[in-house]
Coordinates of C-alpha atoms in Angstrom, one line a residue:
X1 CA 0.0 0.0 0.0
X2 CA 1.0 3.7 -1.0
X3 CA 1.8 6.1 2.2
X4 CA 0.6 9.1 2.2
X5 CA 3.1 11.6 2.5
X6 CA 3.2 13.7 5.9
X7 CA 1.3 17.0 4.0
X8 CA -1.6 14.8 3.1
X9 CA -1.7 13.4 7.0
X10 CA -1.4 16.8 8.1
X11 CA -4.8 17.6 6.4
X12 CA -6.6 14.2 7.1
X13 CA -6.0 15.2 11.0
X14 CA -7.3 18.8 10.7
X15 CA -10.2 17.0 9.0
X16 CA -10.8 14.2 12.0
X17 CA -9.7 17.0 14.1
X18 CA -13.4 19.3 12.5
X19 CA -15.1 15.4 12.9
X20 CA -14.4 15.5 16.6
X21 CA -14.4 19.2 17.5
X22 CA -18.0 19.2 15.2
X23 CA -19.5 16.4 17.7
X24 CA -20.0 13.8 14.6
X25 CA -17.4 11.5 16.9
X26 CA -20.2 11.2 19.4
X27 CA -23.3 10.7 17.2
X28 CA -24.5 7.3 17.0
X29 CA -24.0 7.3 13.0
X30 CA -21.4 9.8 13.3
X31 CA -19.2 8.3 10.3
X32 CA -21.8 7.3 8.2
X33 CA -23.6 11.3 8.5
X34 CA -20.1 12.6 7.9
X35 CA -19.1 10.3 4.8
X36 CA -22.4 11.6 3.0
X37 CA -22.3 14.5 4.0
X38 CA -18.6 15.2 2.3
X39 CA -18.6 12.9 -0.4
X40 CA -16.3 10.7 1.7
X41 CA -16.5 6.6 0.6
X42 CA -17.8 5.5 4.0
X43 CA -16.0 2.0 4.0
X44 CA -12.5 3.8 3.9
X45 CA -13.5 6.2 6.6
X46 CA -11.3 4.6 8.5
X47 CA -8.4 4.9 6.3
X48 CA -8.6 8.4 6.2
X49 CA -8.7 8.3 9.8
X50 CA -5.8 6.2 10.4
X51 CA -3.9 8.7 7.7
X52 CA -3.3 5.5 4.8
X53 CA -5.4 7.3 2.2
X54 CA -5.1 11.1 1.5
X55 CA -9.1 12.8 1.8
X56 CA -10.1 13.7 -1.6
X57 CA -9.8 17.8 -2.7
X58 CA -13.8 17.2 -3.7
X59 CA -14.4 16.9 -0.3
X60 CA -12.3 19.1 1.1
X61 CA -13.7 22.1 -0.8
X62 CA -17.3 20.6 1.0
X63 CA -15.9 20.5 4.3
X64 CA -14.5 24.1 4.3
X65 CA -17.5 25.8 2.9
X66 CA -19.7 23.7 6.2
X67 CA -16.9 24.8 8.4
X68 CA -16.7 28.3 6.9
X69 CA -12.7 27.5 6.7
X70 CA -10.8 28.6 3.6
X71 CA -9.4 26.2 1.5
X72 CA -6.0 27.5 2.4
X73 CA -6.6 27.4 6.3
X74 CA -7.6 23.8 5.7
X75 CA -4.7 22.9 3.3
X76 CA -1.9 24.3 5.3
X77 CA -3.3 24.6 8.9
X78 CA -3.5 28.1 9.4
X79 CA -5.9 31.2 9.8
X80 CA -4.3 34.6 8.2
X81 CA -2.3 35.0 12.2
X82 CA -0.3 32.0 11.7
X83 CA -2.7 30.4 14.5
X84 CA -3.6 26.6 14.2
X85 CA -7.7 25.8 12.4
X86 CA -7.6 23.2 15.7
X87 CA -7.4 25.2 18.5
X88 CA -4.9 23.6 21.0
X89 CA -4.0 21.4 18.7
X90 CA 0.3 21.3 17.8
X91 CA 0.1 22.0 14.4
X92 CA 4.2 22.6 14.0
X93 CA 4.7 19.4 12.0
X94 CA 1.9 20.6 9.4
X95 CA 3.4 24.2 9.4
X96 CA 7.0 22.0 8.6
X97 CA 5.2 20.3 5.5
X98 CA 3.9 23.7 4.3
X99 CA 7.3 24.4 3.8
X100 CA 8.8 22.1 2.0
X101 CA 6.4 22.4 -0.1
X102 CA 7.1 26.1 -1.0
X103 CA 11.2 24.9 -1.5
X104 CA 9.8 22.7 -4.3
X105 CA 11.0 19.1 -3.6
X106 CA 9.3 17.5 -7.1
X107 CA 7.2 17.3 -9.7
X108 CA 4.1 16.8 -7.4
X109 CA 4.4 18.8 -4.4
X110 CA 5.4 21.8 -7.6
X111 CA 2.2 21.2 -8.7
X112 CA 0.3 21.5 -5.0
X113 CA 2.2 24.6 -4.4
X114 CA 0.5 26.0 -7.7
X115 CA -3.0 24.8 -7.3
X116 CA -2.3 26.4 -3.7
X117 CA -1.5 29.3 -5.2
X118 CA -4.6 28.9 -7.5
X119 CA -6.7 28.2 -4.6
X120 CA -5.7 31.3 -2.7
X121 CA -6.3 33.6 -5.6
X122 CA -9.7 32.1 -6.2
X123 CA -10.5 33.0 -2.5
X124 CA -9.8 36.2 -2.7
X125 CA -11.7 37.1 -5.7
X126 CA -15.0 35.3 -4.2
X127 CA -14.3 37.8 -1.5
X128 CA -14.2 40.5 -3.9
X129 CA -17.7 38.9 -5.6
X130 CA -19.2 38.9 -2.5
X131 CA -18.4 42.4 -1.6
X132 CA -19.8 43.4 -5.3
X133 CA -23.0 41.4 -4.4
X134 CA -23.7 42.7 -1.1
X135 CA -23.5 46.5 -2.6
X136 CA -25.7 45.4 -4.9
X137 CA -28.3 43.8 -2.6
X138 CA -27.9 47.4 -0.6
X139 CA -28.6 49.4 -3.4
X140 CA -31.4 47.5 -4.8
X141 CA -32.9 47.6 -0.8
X142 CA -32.3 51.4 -1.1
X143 CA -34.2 51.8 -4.3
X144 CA -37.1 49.5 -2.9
X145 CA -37.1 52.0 0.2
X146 CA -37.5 55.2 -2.1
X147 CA -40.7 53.6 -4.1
X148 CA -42.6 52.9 -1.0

């Protein structure tokens, strides 16, 4: 079997980390409500779990729009301070892989530092869309108010 390298296990434990922290740990059907929820294959939950196969992006995108956690807080393990998505959780080892990653160290982890890249840039102009829509709403509220 294929390990997963120590950036992917960094992310599956921020996501079991959510799974605990989120109460699905102590719901009777906890896995099986979580699995569906995300997309996840419910018979490798456990897998994921015990860090022997990486969580798919699909889902990940699905857990941080539930969680209302960028894709970049979830992906490298930190809010815009630095300060770990699990709180009083040690997150050094998952700060560590972020790093290497930015170095370069081959063909794939290249590619994850671009889609990273990617990802972060598509955050920020959602942000901007947002802001754009919620003027909008506010002038369209505004003209409503004058016709009344």
């Amino acid at each position: 079997m294929k390990k997963i390298s120590s950036f992917e296990c960094a992310i599956n434990q921020r996501v079991m980390d959510l799974f605990k922290d989120n109460g699905y740990e102590e719901m009777r059907a906890g896995k099986t409500v979580f699995s569906e929820q995300f997309n996840l294959d419910k018979s490798n939950f456990s897998k994921y779990s015990n860090m022997e196969r990486p969580i798919p992006l699909e889902s990940l995108v699905l857990i941080s729009n539930k969680f209302n956690i960028s894709l970049d807080e979830l992906i490298k393990g930190g809010d815009s301070k630095g300060q770990s998505v699990s709180a009083g959780r040690d997150m050094s080892g998952v700060n560590q892989a972020g790093r290497d990653i930015s170095t370069g160290g081959g063909d794939c982890e290249q590619k994850l530092a671009a889609a990273l890249k990617e990802i972060t840039h598509l955050n920020k102009e959602i942000g901007h869309l947002n802001e754009r829509l919620q003027d909008k709403e506010d002038m369209i509220a505004l003209l409503k108010g004058r016709k009344d």
